[in-house]
PDB file of C-alpha atoms in Angstrom:
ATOM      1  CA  UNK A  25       0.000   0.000   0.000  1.00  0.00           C
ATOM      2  CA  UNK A  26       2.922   2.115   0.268  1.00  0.00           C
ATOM      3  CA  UNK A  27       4.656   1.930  -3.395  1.00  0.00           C
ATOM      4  CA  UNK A  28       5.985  -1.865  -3.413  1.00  0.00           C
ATOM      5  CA  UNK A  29       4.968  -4.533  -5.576  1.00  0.00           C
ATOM      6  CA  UNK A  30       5.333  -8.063  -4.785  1.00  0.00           C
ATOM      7  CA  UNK A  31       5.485 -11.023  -7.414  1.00  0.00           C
ATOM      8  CA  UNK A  32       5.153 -14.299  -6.490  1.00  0.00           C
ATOM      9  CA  UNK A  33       7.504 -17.573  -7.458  1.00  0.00           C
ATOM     10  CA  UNK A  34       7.355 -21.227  -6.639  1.00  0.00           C
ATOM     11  CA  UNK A  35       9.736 -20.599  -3.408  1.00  0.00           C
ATOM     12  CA  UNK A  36       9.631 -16.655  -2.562  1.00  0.00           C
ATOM     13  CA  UNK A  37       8.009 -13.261  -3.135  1.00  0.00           C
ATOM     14  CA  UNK A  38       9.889 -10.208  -4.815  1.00  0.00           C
ATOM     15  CA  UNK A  39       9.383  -7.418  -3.116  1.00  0.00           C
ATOM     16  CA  UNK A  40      10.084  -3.882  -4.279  1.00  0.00           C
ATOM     17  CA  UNK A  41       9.792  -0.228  -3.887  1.00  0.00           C
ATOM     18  CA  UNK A  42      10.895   1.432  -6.852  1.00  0.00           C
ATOM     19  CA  UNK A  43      10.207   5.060  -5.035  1.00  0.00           C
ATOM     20  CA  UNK A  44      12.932   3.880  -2.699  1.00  0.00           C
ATOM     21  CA  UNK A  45      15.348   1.571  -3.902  1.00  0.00           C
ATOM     22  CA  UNK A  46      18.164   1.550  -1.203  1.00  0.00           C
ATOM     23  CA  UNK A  47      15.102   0.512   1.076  1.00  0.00           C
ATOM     24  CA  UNK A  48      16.559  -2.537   2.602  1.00  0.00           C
ATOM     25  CA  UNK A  49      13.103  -4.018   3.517  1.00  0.00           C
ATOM     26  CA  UNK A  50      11.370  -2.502   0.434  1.00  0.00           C
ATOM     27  CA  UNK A  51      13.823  -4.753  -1.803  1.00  0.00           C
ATOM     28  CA  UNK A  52      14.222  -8.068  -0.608  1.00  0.00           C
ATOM     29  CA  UNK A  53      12.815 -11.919  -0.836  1.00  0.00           C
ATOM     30  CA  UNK A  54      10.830 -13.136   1.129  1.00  0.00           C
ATOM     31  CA  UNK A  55      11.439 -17.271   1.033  1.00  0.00           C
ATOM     32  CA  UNK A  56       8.769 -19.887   2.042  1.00  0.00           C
ATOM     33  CA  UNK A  57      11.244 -21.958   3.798  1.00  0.00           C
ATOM     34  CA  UNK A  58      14.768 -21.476   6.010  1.00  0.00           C
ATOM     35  CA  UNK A  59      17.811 -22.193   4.266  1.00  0.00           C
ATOM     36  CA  UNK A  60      18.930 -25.668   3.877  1.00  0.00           C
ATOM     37  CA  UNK A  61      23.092 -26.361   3.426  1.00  0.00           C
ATOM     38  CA  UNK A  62      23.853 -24.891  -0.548  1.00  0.00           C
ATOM     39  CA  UNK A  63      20.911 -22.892  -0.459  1.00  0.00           C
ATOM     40  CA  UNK A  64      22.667 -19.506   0.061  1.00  0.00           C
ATOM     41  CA  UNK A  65      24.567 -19.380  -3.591  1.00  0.00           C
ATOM     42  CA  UNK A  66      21.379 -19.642  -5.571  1.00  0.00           C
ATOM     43  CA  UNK A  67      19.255 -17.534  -3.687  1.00  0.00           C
ATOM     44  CA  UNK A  68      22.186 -14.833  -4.076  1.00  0.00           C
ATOM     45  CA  UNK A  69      21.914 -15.118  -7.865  1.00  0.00           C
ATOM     46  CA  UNK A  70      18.476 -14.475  -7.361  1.00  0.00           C
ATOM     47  CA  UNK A  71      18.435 -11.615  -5.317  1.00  0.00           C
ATOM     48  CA  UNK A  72      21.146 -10.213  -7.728  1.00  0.00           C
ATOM     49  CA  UNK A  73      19.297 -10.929 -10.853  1.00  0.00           C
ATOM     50  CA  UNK A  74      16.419  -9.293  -8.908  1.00  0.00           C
ATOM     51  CA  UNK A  75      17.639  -6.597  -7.719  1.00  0.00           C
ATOM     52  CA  UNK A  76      21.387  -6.094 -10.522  1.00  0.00           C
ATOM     53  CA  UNK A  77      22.117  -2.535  -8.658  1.00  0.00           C
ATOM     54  CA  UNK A  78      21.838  -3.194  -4.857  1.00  0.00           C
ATOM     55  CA  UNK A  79      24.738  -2.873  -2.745  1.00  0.00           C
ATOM     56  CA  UNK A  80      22.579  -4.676   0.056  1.00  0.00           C
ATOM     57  CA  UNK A  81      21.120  -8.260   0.234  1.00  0.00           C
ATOM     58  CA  UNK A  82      18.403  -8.512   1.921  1.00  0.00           C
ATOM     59  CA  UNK A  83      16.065 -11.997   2.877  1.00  0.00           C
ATOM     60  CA  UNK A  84      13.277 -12.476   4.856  1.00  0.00           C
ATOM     61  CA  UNK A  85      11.713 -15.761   6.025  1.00  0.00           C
ATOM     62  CA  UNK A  86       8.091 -16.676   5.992  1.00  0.00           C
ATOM     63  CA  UNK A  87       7.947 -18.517   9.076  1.00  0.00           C
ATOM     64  CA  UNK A  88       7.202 -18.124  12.763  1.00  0.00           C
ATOM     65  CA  UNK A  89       9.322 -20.158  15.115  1.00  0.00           C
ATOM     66  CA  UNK A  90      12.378 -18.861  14.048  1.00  0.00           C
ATOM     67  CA  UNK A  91      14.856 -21.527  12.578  1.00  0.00           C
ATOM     68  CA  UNK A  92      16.858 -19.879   9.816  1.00  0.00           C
ATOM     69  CA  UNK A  93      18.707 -23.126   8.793  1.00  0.00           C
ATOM     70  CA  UNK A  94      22.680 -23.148   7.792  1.00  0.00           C
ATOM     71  CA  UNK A  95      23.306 -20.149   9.857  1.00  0.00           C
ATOM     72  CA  UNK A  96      26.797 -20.950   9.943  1.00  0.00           C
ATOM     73  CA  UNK A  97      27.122 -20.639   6.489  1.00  0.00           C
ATOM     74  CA  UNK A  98      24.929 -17.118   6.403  1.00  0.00           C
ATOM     75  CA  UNK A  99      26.981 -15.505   9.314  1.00  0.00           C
ATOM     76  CA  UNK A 100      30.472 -16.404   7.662  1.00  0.00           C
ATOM     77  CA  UNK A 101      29.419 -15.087   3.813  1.00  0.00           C
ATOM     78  CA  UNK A 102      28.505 -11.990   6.082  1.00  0.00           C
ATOM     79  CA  UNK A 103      25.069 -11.768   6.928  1.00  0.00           C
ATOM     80  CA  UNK A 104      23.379 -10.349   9.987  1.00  0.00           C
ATOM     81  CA  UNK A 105      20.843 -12.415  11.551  1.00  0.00           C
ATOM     82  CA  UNK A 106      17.996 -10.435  13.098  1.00  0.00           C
ATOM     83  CA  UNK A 107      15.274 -12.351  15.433  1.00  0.00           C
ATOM     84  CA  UNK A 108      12.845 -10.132  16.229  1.00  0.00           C
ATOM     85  CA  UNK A 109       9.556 -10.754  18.320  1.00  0.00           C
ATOM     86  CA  UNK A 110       5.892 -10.612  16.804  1.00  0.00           C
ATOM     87  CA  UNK A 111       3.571  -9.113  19.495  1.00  0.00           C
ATOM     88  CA  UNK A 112      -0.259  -8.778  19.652  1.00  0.00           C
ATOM     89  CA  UNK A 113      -2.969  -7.839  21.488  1.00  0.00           C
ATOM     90  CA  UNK A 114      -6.694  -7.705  21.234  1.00  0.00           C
ATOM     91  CA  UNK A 115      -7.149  -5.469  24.253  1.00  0.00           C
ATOM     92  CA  UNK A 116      -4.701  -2.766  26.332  1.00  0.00           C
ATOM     93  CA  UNK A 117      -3.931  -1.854  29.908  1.00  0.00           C
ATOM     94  CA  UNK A 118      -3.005   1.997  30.450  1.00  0.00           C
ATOM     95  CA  UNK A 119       0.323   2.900  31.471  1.00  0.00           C
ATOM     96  CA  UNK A 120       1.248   2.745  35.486  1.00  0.00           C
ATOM     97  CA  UNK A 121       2.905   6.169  34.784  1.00  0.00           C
ATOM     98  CA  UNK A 122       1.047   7.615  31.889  1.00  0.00           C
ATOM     99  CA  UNK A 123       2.325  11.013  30.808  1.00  0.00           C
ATOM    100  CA  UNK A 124       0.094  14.099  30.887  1.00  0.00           C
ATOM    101  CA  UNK A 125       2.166  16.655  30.014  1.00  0.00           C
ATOM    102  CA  UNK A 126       2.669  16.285  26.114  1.00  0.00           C
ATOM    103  CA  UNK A 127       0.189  16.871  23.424  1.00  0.00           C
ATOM    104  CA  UNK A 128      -1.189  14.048  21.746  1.00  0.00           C
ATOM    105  CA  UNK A 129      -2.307  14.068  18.373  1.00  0.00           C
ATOM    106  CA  UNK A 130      -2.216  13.237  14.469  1.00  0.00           C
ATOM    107  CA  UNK A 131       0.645  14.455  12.376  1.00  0.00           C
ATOM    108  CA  UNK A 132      -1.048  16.747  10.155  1.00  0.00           C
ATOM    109  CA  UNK A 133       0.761  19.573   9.002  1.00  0.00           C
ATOM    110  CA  UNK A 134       4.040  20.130   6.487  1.00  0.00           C
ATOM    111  CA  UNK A 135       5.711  20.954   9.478  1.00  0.00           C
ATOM    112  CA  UNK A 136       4.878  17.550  11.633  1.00  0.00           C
ATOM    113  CA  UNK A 137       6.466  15.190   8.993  1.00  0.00           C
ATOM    114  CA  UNK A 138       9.333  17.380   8.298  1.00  0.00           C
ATOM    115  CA  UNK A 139       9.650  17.364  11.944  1.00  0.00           C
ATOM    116  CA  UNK A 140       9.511  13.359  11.743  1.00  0.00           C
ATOM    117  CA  UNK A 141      12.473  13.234   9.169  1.00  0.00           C
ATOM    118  CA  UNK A 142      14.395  15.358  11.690  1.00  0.00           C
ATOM    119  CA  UNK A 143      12.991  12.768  14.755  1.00  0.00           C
ATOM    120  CA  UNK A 144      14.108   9.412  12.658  1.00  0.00           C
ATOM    121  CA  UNK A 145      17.409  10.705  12.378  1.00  0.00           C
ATOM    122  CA  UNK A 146      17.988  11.603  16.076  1.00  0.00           C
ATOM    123  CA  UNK A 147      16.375   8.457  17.157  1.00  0.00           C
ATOM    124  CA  UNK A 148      17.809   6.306  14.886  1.00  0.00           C
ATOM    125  CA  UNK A 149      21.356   7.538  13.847  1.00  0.00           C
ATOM    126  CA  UNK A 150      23.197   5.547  11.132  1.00  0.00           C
ATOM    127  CA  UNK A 151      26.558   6.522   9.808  1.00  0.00           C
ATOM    128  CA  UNK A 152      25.285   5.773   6.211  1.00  0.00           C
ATOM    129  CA  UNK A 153      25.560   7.347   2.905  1.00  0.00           C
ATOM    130  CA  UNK A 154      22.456   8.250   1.486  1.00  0.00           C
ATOM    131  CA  UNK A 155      20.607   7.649   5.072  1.00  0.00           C
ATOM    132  CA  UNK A 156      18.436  10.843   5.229  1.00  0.00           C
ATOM    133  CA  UNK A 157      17.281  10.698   1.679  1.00  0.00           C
ATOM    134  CA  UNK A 158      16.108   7.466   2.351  1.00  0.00           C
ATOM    135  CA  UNK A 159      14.619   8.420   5.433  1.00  0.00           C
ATOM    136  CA  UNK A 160      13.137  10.942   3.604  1.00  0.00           C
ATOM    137  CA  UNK A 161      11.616   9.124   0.727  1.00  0.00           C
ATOM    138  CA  UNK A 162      10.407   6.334   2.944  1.00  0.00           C
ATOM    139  CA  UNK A 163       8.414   9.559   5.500  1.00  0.00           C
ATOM    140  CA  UNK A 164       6.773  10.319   1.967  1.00  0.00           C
ATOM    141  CA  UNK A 165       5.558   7.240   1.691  1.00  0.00           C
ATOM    142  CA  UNK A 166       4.319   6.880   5.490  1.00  0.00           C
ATOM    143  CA  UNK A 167       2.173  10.276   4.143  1.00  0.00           C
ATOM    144  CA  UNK A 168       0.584   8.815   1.141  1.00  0.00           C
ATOM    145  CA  UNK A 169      -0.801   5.639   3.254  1.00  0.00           C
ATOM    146  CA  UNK A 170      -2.693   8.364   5.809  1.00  0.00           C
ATOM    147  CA  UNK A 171      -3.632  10.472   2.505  1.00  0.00           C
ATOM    148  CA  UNK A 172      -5.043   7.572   1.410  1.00  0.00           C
ATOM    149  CA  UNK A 173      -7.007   6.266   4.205  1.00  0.00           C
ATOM    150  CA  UNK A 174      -5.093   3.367   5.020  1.00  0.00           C
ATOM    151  CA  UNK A 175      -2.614   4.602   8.141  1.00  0.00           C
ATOM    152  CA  UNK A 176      -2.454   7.090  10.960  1.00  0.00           C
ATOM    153  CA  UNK A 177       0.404   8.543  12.030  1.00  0.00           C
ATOM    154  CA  UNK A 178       0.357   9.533  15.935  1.00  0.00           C
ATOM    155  CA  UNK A 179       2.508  11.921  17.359  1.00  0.00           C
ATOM    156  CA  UNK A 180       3.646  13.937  21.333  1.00  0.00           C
ATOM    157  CA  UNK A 181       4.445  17.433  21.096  1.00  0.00           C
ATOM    158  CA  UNK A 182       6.360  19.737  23.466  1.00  0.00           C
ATOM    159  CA  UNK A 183       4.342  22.691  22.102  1.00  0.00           C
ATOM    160  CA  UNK A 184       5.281  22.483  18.326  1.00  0.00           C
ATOM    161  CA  UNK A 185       7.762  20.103  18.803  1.00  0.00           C
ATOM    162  CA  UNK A 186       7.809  16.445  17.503  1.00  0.00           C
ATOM    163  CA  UNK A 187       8.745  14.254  20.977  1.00  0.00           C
ATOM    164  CA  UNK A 188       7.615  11.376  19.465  1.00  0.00           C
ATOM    165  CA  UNK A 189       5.547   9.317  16.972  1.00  0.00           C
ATOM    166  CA  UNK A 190       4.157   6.163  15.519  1.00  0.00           C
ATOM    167  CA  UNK A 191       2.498   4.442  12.929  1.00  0.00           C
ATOM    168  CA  UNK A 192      -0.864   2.579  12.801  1.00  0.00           C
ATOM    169  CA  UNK A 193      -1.621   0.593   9.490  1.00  0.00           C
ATOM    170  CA  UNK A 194      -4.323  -0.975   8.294  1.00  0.00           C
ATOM    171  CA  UNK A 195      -5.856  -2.939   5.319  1.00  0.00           C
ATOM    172  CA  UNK A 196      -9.322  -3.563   6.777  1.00  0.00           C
ATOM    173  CA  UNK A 197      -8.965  -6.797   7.442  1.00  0.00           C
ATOM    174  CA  UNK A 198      -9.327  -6.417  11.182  1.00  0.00           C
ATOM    175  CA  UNK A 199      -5.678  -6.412  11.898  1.00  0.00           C
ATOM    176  CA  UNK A 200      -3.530  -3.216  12.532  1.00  0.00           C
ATOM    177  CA  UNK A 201       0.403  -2.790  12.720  1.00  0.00           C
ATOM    178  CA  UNK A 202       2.422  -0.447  14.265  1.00  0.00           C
ATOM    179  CA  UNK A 203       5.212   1.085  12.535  1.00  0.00           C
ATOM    180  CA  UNK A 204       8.344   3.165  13.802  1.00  0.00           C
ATOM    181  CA  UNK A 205       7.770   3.848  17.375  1.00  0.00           C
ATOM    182  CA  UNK A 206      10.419   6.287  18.732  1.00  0.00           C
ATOM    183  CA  UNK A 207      11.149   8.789  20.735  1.00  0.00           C
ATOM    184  CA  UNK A 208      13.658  11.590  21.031  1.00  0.00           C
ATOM    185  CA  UNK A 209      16.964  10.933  23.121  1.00  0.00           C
ATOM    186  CA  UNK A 210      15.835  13.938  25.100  1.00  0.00           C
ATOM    187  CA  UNK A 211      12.917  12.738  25.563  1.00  0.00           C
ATOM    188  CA  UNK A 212      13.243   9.200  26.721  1.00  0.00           C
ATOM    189  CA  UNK A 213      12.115   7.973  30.506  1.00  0.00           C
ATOM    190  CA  UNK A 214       8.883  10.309  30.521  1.00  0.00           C
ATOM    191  CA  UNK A 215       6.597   7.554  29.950  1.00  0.00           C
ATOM    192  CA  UNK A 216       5.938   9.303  26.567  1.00  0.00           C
ATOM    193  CA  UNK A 217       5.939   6.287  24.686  1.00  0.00           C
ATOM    194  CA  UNK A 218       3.596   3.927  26.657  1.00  0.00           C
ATOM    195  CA  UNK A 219       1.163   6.644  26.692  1.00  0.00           C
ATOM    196  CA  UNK A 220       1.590   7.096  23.088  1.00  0.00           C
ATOM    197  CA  UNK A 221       1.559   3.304  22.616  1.00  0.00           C
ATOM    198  CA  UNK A 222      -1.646   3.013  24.248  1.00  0.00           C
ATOM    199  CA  UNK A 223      -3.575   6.024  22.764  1.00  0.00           C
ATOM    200  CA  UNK A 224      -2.990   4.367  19.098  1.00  0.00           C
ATOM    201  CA  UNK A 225      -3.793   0.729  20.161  1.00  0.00           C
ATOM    202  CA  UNK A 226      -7.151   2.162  21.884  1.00  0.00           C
ATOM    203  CA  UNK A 227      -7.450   4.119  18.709  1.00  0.00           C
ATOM    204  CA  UNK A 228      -6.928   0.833  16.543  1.00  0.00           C
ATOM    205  CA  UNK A 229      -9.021  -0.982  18.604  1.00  0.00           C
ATOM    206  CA  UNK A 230     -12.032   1.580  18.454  1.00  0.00           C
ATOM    207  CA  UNK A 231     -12.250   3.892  15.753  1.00  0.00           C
ATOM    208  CA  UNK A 232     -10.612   1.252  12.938  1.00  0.00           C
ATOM    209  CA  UNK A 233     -11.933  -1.403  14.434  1.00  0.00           C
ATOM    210  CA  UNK A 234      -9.527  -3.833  14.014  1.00  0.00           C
ATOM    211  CA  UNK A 235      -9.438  -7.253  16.357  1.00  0.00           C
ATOM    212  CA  UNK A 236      -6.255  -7.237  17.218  1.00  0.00           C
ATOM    213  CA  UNK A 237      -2.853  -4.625  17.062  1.00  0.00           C
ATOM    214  CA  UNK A 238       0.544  -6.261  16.124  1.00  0.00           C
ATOM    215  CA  UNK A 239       4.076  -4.708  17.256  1.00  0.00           C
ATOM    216  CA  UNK A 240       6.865  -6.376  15.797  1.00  0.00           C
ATOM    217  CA  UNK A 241      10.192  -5.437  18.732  1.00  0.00           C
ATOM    218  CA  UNK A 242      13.552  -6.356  19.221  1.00  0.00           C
ATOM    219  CA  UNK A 243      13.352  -9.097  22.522  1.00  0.00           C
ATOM    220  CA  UNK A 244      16.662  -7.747  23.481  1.00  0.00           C
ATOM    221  CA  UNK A 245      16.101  -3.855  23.407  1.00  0.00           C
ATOM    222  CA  UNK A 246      14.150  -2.513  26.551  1.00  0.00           C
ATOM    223  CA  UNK A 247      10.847  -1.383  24.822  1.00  0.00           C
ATOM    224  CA  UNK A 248       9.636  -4.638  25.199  1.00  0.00           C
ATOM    225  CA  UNK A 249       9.074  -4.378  28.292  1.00  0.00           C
ATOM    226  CA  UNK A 250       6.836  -1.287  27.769  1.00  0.00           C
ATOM    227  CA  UNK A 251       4.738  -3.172  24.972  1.00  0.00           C
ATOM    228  CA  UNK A 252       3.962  -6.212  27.750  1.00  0.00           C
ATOM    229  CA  UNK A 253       2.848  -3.918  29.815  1.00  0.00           C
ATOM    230  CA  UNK A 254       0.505  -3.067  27.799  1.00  0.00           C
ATOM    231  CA  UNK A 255      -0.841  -6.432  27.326  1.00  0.00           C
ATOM    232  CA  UNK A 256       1.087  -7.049  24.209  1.00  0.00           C
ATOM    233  CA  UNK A 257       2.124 -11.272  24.148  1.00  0.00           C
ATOM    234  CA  UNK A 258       4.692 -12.625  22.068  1.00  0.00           C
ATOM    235  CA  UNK A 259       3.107 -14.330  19.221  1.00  0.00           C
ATOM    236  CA  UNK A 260       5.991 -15.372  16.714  1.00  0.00           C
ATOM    237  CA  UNK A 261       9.512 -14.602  15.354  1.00  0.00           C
ATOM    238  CA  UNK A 262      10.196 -12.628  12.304  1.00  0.00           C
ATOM    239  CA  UNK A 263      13.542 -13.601  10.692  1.00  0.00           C
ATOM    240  CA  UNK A 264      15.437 -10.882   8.701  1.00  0.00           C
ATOM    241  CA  UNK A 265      18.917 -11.557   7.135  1.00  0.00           C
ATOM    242  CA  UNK A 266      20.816  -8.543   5.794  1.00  0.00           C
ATOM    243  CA  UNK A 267      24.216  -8.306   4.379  1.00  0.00           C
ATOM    244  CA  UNK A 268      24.994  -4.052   4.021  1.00  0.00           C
ATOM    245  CA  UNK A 269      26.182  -2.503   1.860  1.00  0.00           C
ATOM    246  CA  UNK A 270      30.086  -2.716   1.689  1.00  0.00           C
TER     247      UNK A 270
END
């Protein structure tokens, strides 16, 4: 719904964002099955023939209990293996320590999502060529989804200042996923994000009446913490394998 097209083979799915092609998970295959000894050479040429001026490789899994198979052979050709945790939840708790003194609302004007470039990069700081254009491009594309009825992008304020934000997407199926949760390093330890959190997945919940809210977190980065407290459960783990650019 944001830009990408996705063809379908016998053993994977091409995904790709033209609008954004250094997009690691814009432009990348998605295979139905781990990787089996060999396996690694062929789906290379794939990717390659796919995708002839990438500097990145980028795979993804389409599985849930998080066996990658021949990760020996992945982590010595250079490849970082990323396990992340699936969470859901059909219904939310509040924060214990909600906080009362930002502004919560939509990002609506020019000025909100150039303010969320500017928040991506602070949040999220990557010594990468070409990082804020991407960045950039892929905030455009978060825009066209709300313009188009299919996302909401939620945001805390300091006055007219971006604190934090988040993404809530939806097809209509009943299901709706968060996307990019952060929060400034200045603003960290304020309970900004649980509140924030919690507004969107009542918001989800109610008003696009979706059954149940997925976050997809890293199990070894604090914020999951936050997310079970909410009453988000681990449901599955996503696989991602990326080799960067050189």
């Amino acid at each position: 719904m944001s830009g990408s097209s996705v063809v379908e083979h016998d053993d994977h799915l091409v995904v790709r964002t033209p609008a954004n092609p250094t997009f690691w998970w814009g432009n990348y295959l998605l295979f139905r099955t781990p990787f089996a000894q060999g396996d690694l050479r062929r789906r290379l040429e794939t990717f390659h023939r796919e995708f002839p001026d990438a500097k990145h490789v980028a795979f993804g899994l389409d599985t849930t209990d998080g066996i990658v198979g021949a990760e020996d052979e992945l982590t010595s050709a250079g490849f970082e293996v990323e396990r992340n945790a699936v969470m859901t939840a059909t219904t939310v708790v509040p924060p214990k320590r909600p906080n009362t003194t930002s502004e919560y609302r939509f990002l609506s004007t020019d000025d909100d999502w150039e303010q969320l470039v500017g928040l991506t990069l602070a949040a999220s700081p990557m010594e990468v060529d070409g990082y804020e254009e991407f960045n950039r491009r892929k905030v455009l594309a978060d825009k066209r989804l709300v313009d188009d009825g299919h996302a909401r992008w939620f945001g805390a304020f300091d006055g007219p200042r971006l604190q934090a934000s988040l993404g809530l997407v939806t097809d209509g199926s009943g299901v709706a996923r968060f996307q990019n949760v952060q929060t400034h390093p200045d603003d960290r330890a304020q309970g900004i994000a649980s509140t924030l959190v919690h507004r969107a997945s009542t918001y989800g919940l109610t008003e696009l009446r979706a059954h149940t809210v997925v976050m997809v977190a890293d199990p070894g980065y604090l914020a999951i913490k936050l997310y079970r407290s909410l009453g988000f459960t681990d449901s599955e783990v996503q696989i991602q394998l990326t080799k960067p650019a050189p």
